[in-house]
């Protein structure tokens, strides 16, 4: 069975190798993390000041500048360690744990995809 046949695309930048049960980068093939765990644990994490992305509309002489307050919001970016592709980003309050946004039934995926290849 080829690697291509055992791989299932999950997002634009993430795939799961069903034989090894590993998250992989669709751009460079880098092995990211165990597919039964949060893929974000295997990515590079960059905490951004939200004002870098959402520049203030008004100058700082005003109390409200329409930029997210870094005391209330942080932007977390996740990059592939192999190729540097931005895989995901999320807005979180400071101190909030990273979200676990994708949890798949790996056994069901294996039954569906691997049995179709073998059959």
C-alpha positions as a printed Julia matrix, in Angstrom:
119×3 Matrix{Float64}:
   0.0    0.0    0.0
   1.44   3.39  -0.95
   1.76   6.33   1.44
  -0.66   8.3   -0.76
  -3.38   5.68  -0.32
  -2.99   5.58   3.47
  -3.17   9.37   3.81
  -6.48  11.2    4.27
  -6.66  14.97   3.81
  -8.35  16.62   6.78
  -7.79  20.37   6.21
  -6.03  22.49   3.62
  -2.69  21.86   5.36
  -3.24  18.73   7.48
  -3.53  15.06   6.59
  -3.58  11.87   8.64
  -1.53   8.84   7.74
  -3.87   6.05   8.78
  -1.19   3.35   8.9
   1.1    5.25  11.29
  -1.78   7.21  12.89
   0.16  10.48  12.56
  -0.8   14.03  11.6
   1.31  15.21   8.64
   1.79  18.48   6.79
   0.23  18.39   3.32
   2.8   20.87   2.01
   6.07  19.16   3.01
   5.0   15.81   4.54
   6.5   16.66   7.95
   5.38  14.31  10.75
   3.54  16.56  13.19
   1.94  14.56  16.02
  -0.03  11.49  17.04
  -3.37  11.58  15.19
  -5.22  10.61  18.37
  -3.96  13.81  20.02
  -4.16  17.54  19.34
  -2.15  18.29  16.18
  -1.21  21.7   17.61
   1.19  20.06  20.08
   3.53  19.24  17.18
   3.5   22.7   15.57
   5.55  25.8   16.23
   3.52  28.34  18.23
   3.77  32.11  17.9
   1.79  34.33  20.28
   1.01  37.59  18.47
   0.08  40.93  19.95
  -3.32  41.56  18.34
  -2.34  45.19  17.69
   0.27  43.91  15.19
  -2.52  42.51  13.04
  -5.4   44.85  13.85
  -3.73  48.23  13.89
  -5.52  50.93  15.9
  -7.88  53.05  13.81
  -7.46  55.98  16.21
  -4.29  57.15  17.93
  -3.54  56.2   21.53
  -4.89  59.51  22.87
  -8.32  57.87  22.64
  -9.37  55.26  25.19
 -10.82  52.96  22.52
  -8.83  52.58  19.29
 -10.77  49.66  17.74
  -7.77  47.37  18.14
  -8.1   44.25  20.31
  -6.78  44.83  23.82
  -3.84  42.44  24.46
  -5.01  42.21  28.06
  -8.14  40.48  26.78
  -7.12  38.85  23.5
  -4.12  37.09  22.01
  -3.65  35.71  18.53
  -1.93  32.34  18.44
  -0.42  31.15  15.15
   0.62  27.56  14.46
   3.35  26.81  11.92
   4.69  23.57  10.43
   8.21  22.98  11.81
   9.24  21.46   8.48
   8.29  24.16   5.98
   6.98  27.11   7.99
   3.46  26.98   6.53
   0.85  28.72   8.68
  -1.44  25.78   9.48
  -3.92  27.44  11.86
  -4.52  30.49  14.03
  -6.92  31.31  16.82
  -8.01  34.21  19.0
  -7.91  33.38  22.7
  -8.04  35.21  26.02
  -4.59  35.33  27.69
  -3.98  32.2   29.77
  -6.62  30.15  27.95
  -5.32  26.73  26.89
  -4.98  25.97  23.2
  -8.18  24.64  21.71
  -8.52  21.04  20.6
 -10.59  21.77  17.52
 -10.27  18.51  15.56
 -10.88  15.14  17.15
 -11.55  12.34  14.71
 -12.65   8.75  15.03
  -9.41   7.23  13.71
 -10.76   3.66  13.86
 -13.76   4.61  11.7
 -11.5    6.41   9.22
  -9.32   3.3    8.99
 -12.34   1.06   8.38
 -13.65   3.39   5.71
 -10.45   4.24   3.85
  -8.09   1.3    4.37
 -10.7   -1.38   3.68
 -11.61   0.4    0.4
  -7.93   0.28  -0.66
  -7.45  -3.36   0.34
 -10.77  -4.53  -1.11
